[in-house]
CSV table of C-alpha atoms and ligand atoms in Angstrom, one decimal:
chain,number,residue,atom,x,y,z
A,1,UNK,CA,73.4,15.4,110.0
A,2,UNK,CA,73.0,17.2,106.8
A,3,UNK,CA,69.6,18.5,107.6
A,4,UNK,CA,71.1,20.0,110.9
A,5,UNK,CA,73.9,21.9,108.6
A,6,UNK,CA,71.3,23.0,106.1
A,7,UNK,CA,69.1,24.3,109.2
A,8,UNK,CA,72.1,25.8,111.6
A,9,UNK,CA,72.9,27.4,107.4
A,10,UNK,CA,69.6,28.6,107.1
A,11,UNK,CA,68.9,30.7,110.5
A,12,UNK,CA,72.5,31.6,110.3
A,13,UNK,CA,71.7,33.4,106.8
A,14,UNK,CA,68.3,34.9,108.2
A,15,UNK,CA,70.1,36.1,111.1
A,16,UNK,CA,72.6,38.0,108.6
A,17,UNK,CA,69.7,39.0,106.2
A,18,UNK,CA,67.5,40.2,109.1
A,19,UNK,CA,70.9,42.4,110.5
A,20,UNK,CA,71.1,43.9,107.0
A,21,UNK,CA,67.6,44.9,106.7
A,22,UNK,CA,68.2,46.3,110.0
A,23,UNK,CA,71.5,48.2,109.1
A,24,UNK,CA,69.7,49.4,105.8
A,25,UNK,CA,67.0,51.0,107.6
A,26,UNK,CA,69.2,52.8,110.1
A,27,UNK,CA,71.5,54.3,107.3
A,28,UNK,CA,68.2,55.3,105.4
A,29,UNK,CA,67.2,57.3,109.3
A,30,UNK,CA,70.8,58.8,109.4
A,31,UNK,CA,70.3,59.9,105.5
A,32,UNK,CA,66.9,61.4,106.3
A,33,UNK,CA,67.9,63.3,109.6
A,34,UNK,CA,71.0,65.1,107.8
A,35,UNK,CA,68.6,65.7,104.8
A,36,UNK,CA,66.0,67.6,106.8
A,37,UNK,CA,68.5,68.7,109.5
A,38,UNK,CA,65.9,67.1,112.4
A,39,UNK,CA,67.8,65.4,115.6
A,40,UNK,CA,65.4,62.7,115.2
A,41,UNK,CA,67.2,59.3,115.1
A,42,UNK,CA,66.2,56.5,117.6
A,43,UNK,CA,69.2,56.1,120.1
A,44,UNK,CA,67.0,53.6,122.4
A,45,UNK,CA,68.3,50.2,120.1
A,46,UNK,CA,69.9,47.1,121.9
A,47,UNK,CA,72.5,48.4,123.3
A,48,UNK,CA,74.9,45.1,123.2
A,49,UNK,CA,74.0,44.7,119.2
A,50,UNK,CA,74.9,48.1,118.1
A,51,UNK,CA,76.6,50.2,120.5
A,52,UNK,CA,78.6,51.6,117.5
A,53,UNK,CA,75.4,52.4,116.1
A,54,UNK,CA,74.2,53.9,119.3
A,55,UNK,CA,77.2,56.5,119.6
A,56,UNK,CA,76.7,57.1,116.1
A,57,UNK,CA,73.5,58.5,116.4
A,58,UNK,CA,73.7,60.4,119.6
A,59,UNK,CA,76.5,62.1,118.1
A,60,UNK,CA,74.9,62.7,114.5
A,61,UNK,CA,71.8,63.9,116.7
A,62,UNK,CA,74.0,66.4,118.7
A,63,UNK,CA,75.7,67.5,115.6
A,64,UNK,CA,72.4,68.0,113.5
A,65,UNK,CA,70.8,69.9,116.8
A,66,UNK,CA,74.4,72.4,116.9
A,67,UNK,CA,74.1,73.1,113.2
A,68,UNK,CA,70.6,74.4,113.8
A,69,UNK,CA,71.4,76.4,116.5
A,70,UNK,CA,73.9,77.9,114.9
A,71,UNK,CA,71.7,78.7,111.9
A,72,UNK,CA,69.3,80.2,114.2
A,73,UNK,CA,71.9,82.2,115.8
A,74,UNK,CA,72.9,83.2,112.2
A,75,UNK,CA,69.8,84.3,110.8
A,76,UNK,CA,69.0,86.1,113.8
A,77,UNK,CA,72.1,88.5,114.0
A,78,UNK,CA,70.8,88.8,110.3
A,79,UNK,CA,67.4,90.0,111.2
A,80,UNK,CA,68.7,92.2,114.1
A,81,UNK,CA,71.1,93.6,111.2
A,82,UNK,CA,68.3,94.3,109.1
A,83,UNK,CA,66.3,95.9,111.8
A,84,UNK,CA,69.3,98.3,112.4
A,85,UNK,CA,70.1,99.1,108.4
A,86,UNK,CA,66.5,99.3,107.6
A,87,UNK,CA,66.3,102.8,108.1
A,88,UNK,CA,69.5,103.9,106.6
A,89,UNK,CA,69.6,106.2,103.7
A,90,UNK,CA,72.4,104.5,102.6
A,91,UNK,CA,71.5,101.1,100.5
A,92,UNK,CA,73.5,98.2,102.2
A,93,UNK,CA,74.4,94.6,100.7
A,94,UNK,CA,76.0,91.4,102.1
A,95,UNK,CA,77.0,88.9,100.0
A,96,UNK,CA,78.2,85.6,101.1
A,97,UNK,CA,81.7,83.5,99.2
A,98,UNK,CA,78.7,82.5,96.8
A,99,UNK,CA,77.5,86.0,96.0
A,100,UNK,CA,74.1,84.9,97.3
A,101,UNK,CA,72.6,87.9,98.9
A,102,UNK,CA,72.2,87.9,102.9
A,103,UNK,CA,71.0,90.9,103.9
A,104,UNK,CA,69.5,94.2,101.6
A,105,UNK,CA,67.8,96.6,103.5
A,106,UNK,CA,65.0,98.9,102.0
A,107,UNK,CA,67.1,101.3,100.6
A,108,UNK,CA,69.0,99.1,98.0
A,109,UNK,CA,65.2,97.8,96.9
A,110,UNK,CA,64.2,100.8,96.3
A,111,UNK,CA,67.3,101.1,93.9
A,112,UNK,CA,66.9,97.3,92.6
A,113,UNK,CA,62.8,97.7,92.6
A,114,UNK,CA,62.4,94.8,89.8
A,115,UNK,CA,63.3,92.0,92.3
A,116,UNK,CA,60.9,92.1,95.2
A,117,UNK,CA,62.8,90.3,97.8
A,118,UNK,CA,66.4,90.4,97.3
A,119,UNK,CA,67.8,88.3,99.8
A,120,UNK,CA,68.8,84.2,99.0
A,121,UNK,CA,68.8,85.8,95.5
A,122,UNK,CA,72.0,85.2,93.8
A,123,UNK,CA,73.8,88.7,92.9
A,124,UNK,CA,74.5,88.1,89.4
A,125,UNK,CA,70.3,87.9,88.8
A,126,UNK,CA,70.0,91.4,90.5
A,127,UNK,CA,72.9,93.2,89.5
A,128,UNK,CA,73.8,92.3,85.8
A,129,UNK,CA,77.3,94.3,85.3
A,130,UNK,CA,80.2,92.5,85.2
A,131,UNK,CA,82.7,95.3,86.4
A,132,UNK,CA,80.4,95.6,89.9
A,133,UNK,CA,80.7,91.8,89.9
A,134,UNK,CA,84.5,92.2,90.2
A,135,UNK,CA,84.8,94.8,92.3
A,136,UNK,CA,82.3,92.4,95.2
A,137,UNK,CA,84.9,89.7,94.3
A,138,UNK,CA,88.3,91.7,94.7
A,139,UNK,CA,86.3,93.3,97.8
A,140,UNK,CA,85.9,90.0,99.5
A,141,UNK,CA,89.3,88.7,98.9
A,142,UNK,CA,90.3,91.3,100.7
A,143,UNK,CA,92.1,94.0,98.0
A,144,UNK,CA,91.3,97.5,99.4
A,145,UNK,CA,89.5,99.4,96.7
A,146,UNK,CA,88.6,103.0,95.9
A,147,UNK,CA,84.6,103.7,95.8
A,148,UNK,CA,83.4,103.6,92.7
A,149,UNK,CA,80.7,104.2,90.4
A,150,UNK,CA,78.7,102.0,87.9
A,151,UNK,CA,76.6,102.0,85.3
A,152,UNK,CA,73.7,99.1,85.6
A,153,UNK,CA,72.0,98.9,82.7
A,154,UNK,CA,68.7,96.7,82.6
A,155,UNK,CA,66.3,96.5,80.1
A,156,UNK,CA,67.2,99.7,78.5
A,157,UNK,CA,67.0,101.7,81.4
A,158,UNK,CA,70.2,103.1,82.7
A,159,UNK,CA,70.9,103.3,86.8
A,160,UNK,CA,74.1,104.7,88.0
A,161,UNK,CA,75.6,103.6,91.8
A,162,UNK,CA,78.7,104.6,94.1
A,163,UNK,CA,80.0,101.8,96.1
A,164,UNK,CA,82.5,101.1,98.7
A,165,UNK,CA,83.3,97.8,100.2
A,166,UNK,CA,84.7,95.7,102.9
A,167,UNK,CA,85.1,92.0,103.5
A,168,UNK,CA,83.6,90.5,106.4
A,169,UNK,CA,84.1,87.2,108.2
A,170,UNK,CA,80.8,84.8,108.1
A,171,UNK,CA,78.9,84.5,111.2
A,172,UNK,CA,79.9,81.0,111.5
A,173,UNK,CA,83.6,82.7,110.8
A,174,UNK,CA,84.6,79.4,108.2
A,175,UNK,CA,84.2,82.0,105.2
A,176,UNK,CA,84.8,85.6,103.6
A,177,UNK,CA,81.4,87.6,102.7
A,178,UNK,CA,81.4,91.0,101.9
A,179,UNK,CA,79.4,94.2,102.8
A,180,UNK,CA,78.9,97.5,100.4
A,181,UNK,CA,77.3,100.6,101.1
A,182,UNK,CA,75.4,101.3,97.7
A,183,UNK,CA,74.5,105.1,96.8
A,184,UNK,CA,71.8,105.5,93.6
A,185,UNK,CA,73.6,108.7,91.5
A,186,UNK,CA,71.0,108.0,89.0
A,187,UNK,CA,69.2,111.6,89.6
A,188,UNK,CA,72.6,113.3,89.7
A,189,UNK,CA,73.8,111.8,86.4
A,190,UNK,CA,70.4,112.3,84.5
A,191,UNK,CA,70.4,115.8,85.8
A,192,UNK,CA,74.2,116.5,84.7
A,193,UNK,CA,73.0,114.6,81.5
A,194,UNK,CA,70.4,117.3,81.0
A,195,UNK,CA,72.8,119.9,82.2
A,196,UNK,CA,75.3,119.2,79.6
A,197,UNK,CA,72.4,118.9,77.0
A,198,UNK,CA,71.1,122.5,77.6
A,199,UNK,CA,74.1,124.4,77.5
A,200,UNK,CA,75.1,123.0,74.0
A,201,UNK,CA,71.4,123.4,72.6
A,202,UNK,CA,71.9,127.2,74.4
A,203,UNK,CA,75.2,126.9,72.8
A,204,UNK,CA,74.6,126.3,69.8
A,205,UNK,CA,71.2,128.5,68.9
A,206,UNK,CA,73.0,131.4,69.9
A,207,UNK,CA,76.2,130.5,67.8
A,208,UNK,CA,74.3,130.5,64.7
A,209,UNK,CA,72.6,134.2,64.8
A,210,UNK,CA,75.9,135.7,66.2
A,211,UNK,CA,78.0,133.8,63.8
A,212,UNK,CA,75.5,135.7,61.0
A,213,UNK,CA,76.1,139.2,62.6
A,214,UNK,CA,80.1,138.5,62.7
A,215,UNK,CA,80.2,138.0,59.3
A,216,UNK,CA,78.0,140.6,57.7
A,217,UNK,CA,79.8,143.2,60.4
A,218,UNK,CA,83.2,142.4,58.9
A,219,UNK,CA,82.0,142.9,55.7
A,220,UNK,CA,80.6,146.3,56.3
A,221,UNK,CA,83.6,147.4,58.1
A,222,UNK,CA,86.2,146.5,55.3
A,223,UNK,CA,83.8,147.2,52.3
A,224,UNK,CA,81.6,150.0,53.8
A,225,UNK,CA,82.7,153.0,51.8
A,226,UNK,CA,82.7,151.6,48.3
A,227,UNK,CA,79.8,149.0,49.3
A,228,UNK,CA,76.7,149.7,47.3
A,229,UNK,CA,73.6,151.8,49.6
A,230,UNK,CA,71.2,149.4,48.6
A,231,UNK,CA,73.3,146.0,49.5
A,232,UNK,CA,74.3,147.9,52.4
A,233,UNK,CA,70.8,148.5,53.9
A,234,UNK,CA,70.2,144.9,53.2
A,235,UNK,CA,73.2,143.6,54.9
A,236,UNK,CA,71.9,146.5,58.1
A,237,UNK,CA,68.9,144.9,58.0
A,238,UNK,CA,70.1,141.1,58.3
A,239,UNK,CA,72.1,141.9,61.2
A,240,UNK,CA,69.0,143.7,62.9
A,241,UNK,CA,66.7,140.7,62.6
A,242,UNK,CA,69.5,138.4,63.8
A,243,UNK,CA,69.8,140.5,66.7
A,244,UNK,CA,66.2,140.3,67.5
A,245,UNK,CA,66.9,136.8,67.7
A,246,UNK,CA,69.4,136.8,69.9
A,247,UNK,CA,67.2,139.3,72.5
A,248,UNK,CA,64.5,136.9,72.1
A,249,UNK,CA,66.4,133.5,72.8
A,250,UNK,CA,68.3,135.3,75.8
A,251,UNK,CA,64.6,136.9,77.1
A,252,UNK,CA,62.8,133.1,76.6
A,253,UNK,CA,65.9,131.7,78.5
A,254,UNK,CA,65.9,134.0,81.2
A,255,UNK,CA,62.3,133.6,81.4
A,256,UNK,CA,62.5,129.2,81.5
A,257,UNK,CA,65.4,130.2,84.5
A,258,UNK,CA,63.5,132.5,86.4
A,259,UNK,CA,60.2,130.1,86.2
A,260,UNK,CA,62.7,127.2,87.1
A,261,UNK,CA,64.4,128.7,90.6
A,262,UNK,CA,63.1,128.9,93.7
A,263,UNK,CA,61.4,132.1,93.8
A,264,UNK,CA,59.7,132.3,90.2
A,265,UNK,CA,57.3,135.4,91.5
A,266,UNK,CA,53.9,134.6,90.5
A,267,UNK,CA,51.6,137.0,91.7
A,268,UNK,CA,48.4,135.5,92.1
A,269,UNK,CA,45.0,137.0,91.7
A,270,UNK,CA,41.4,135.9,90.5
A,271,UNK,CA,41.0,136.0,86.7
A,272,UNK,CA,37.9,136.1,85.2
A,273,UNK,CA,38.8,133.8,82.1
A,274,UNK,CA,36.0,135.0,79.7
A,275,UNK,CA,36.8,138.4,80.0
A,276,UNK,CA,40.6,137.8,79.8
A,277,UNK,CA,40.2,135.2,77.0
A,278,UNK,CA,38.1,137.8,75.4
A,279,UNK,CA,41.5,140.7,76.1
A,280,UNK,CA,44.3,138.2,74.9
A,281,UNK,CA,42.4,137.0,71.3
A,282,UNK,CA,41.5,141.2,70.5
A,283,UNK,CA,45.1,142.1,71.4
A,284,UNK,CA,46.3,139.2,68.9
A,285,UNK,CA,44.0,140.0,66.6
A,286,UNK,CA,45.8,143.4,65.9
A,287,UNK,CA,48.9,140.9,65.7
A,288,UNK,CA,50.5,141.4,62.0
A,289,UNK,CA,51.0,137.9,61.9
A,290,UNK,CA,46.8,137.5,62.2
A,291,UNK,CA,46.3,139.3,59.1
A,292,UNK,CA,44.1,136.4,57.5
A,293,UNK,CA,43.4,134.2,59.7
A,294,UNK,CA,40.2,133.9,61.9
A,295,UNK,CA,40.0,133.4,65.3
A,296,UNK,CA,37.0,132.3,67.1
A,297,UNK,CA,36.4,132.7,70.5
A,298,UNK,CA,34.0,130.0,72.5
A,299,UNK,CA,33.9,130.0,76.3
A,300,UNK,CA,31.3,128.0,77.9
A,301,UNK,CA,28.8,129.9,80.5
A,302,UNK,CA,30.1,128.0,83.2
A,303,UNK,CA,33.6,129.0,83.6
A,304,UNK,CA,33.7,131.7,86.3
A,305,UNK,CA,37.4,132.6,87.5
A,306,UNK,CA,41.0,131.0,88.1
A,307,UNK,CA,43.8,131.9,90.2
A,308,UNK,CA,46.4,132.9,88.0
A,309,UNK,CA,49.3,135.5,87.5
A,310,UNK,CA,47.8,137.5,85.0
A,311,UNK,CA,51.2,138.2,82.9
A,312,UNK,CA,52.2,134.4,83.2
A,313,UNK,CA,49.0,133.2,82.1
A,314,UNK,CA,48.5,135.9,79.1
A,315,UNK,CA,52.2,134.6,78.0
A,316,UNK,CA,50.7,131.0,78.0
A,317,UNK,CA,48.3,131.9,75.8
A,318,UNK,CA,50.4,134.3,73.7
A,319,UNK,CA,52.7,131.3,73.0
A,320,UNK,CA,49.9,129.0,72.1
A,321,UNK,CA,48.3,131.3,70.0
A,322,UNK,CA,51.9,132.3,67.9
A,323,UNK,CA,52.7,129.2,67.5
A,324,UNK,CA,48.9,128.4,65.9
A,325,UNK,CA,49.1,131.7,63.7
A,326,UNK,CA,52.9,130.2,62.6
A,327,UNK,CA,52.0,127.3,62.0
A,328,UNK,CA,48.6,126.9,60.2
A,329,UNK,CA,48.0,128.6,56.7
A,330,UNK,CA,46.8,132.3,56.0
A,331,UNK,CA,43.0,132.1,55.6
A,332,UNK,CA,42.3,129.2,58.6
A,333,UNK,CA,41.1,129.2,61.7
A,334,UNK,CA,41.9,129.0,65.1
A,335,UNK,CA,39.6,128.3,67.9
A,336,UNK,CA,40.3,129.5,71.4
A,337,UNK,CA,37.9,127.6,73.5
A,338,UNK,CA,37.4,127.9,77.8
A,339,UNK,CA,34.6,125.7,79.8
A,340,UNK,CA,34.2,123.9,83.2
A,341,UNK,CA,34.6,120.3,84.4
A,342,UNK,CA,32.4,120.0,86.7
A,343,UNK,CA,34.1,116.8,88.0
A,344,UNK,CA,37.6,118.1,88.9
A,345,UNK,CA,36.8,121.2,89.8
A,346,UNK,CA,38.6,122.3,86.8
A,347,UNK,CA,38.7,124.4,84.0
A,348,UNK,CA,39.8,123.3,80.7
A,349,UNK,CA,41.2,125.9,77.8
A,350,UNK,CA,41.6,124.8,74.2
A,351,UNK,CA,43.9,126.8,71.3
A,352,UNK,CA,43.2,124.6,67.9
A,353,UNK,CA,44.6,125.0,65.0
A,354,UNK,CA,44.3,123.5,60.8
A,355,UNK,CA,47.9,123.6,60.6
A,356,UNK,CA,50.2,120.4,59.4
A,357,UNK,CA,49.6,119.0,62.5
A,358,UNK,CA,52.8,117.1,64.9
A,359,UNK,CA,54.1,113.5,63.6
A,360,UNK,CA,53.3,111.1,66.8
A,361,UNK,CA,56.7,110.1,67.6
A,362,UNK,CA,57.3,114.1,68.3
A,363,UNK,CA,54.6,114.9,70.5
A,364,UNK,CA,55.8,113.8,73.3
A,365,UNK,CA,58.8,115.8,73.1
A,366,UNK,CA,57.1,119.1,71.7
A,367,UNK,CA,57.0,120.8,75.7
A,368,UNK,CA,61.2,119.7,75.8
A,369,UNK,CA,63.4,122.6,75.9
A,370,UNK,CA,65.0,123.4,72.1
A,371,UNK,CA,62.7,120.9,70.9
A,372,UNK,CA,61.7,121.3,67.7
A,373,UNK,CA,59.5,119.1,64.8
A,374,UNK,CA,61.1,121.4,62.0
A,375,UNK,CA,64.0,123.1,62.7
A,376,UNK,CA,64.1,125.1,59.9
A,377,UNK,CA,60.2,126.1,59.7
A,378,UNK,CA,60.7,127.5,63.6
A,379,UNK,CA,63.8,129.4,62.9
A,380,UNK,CA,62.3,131.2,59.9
A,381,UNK,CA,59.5,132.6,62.0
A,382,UNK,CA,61.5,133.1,64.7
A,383,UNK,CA,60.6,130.5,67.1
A,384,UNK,CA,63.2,129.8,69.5
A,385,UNK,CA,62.2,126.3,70.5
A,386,UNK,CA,61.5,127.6,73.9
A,387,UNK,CA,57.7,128.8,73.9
A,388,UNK,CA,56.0,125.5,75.0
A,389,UNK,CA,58.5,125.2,77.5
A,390,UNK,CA,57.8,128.6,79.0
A,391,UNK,CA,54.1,127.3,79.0
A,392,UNK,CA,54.3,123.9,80.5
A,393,UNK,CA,56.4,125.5,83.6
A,394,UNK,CA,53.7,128.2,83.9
A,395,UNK,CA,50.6,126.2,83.8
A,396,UNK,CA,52.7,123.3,86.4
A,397,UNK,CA,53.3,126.4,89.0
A,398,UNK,CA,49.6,126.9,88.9
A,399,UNK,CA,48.7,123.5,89.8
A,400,UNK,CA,47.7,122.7,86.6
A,401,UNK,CA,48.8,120.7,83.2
A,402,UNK,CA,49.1,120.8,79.2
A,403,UNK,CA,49.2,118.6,76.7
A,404,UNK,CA,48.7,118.1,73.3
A,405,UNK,CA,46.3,116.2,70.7
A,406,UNK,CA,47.4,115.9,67.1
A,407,UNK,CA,47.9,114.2,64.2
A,408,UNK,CA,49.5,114.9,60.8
A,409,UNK,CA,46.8,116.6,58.1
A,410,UNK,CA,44.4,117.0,61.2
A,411,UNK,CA,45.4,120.2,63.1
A,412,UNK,CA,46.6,120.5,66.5
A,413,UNK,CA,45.2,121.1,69.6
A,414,UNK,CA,46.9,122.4,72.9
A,415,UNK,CA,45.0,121.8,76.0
A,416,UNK,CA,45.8,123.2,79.5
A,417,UNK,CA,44.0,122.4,82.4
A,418,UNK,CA,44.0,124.9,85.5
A,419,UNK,CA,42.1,124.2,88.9
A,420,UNK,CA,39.0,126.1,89.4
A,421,UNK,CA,39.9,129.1,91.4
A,422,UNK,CA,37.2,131.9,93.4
A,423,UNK,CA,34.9,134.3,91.8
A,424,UNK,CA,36.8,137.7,91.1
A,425,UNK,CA,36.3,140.1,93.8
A,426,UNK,CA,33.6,142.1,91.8
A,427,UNK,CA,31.5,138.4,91.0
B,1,ADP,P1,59.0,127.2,68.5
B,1,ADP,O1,59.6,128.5,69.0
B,1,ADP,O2,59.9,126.5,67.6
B,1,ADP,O3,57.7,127.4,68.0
B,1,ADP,P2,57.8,125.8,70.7
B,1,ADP,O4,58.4,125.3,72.0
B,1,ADP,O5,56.7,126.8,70.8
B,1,ADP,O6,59.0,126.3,69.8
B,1,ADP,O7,57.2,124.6,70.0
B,1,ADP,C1,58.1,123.4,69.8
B,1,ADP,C2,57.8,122.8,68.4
B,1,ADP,O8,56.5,122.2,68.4
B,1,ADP,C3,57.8,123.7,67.3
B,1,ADP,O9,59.1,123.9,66.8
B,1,ADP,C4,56.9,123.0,66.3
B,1,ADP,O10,57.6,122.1,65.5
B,1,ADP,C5,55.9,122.3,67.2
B,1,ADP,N1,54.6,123.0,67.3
B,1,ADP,C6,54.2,123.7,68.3
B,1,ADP,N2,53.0,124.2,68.1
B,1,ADP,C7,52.6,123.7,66.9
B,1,ADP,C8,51.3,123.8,66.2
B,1,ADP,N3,50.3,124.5,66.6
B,1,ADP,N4,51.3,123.1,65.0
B,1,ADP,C9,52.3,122.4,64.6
B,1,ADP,N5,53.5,122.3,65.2
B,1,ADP,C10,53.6,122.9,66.4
């Protein structure tokens, strides 16, 4: 009798055991199809045993196979978005309750170019400003907003947007997104920037010489008549060369303005370059300010002819060679040199000096407008800060470019390259 209790016991238990295995393995199904979002869970099972079971999964497998669909749908009206925006000017963004990133069409990353692929990116990697952050926030619940600009700043580096917003109902319409339409101001704002920056230099150089004529023309018109002759011809003769200063800073700016608009009126011929090296270094020569100094002329066989305005090109090399006679010592010498580069069809022309030479951290600058490595060593011989401006706009409307080698103690070398142009008429 006890035997038959222990045995009915025993298959009873393995019955249980063997429906929990059972039970266990469909729960691990169910957890595997909602991981991996696949309708794939067996609905063929004993029907009498586990009906439950059965309606479970059919309806797990319908709900699984909706959820896709709807994804599908999702991500489509996405893509068809994109297709549309692509093209726009305008850089658009949507942003879903998250602040993941939805859609981005080519115009925001061109503004955003660090990240690739923007979209399943989470805003706050892309965009690090906390104000815009705000504004996509107080955008999506719903607050209506004024554009407005921003300042991104990333890694140093300083990019200015406009925005305007509007919230936006998910596809699946459960949530609130948002959409902006992005505009980059950068280019505006670094041109205002440079704007603002010219007229004060402008501002400021001519302050100083007309502040000096002001002064020393009040003196003379209260003090005149019992003033001594001889402090009052040196008084005249202050105001005369702070005059010349003033022509000369108005002439260089109206020069850089004229260079810098639309129609700069370059007149372009052949030059021979020898011969016309050869004209500029005799008529500098006669220069005063070459009393002393030698310069040596070395053109290369080679170099035949460019196509240049004559005047623009002979004030390029004017400027190079002041600023060489300024700012070397008495006694050195300057070489003007000219030959051809065969492999760019170019022709290269060199003004060196044994002056001081330019600090590193300056050259780049030296071509800037007003820039200047010693303010008071330019202003004394009457450098405006202008002249390698004036050159670098010349030689870039003749196709060609300038730059400069030098070190402190070693001299200083100004290079400008011009493309090869025909033979004079007469060659
Ligand atoms: P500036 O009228 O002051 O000479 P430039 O635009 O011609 O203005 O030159 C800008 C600055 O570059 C100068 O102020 C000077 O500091 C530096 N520079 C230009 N040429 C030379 C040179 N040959 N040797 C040393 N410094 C130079």
């Amino acid at each position: 009798m006890t035997t038959l209790v222990i045995a009915a016991l025993a298959i009873a238990l393995l019955f249980t055991l063997r429906l929990l295995w059972k039970q266990n393995r469909r729960l691990g199904e169910l957890h595997e199809a909602v991981r991996t979002g696949q309708p794939r869970l067996r609905e063929e099972e004993d029907a009498t045993e586990l009906s439950h079971w059965q309606a479970l999964a059919v309806s797990v497998n319908g709900l699984i196979a909706e959820n896709a669909a709807l994804r599908q749908r999702q991500s489509d009206q996405l893509a068809q978005l994109e297709a549309t925006l692509g093209n726009l000017r305008e850089a658009v963004l949507i942003v879903d309750e998250t602040n993941y990133i939805h859609l981005a069409n080519r115009a925001l990353r061109e503004i955003f170019p660090k990240s690739r692929e923007l979209v399943n990116l989470r805003l706050e990697l892309v965009v690090r400003s906390a104000a815009f952050l705000e504004f996509v926030r107080a955008t999506r619940a719903g607050q209506e907003l004024p554009r407005q600009e921003f300042e991104i700043v990333d890694a140093g580096k300083s990019t200015w947007i406009e925005v305007s917003g509007a919230p936006i109902p998910s596809p699946d319409g459960k949530s609130q997104w948002a959409l902006f339409v992005i505009h980059d101001m950068t280019r505006q704002r670094v041109l205002e920037a440079m704007r603002r920056d010219f007229v004060a230099n402008a501002s400021h150089e001519l302050r100083t010489p007309l502040a000096v004529i002001k002064g020393y023309v009040e003196t003379l018109v209260d003090g005149h008549a019992t003033m001594a002759e001889e402090d009052r011809g040196k008084f005249l003769r202050t105001i005369q060369r702070h005059s010349e200063r003033l022509v000369k800073i108005i002439a260089d700016l109206l020069t850089l303005s004229r260079l810098e608009s639309a129609t700069p009126g370059l007149d372009f011929e052949p030059v021979d370059l020898k011969e016309f090296l050869g004209a500029v270094v005799a008529d500098t020569s006669q220069h005063p300010a070459a009393t002393g100094h030698a310069l040596a002329l070395r053109v290369d066989g080679a170099v035949g002819a460019v196509r240049a305005d004559t005047e623009k090109l002979t004030q390029v090399l004017t400027n190079l060679l002041e600023n060489a006679l300024k700012y070397s010592p008495a006694g050195s010498r300057i070489e003007i040199g000219a030959r051809a580069l065969t492999a760019g069809g170019e022709v290269e022309i060199v003004v060196r000096d044994n002056g001081p030479g330019i600090p590193a951290e300056d050259l780049p600058h030296i071509f800037e407008r007003f820039y200047r490595v010693e303010k008071g060593r330019s202003r004394e011989s009457g450098g405006t800060g202008l002249g390698l401006s004036i050159v670098k706009h010349i030689v870039q409307l003749h196709g060609g470019r300038v730059w400069a080698e030098s070190a402190p103690g070693q001299g200083t070398a100004i290079f400008v390259r011009l493309p090869a142009g025909p033979q004079p008429a007469a060659a």
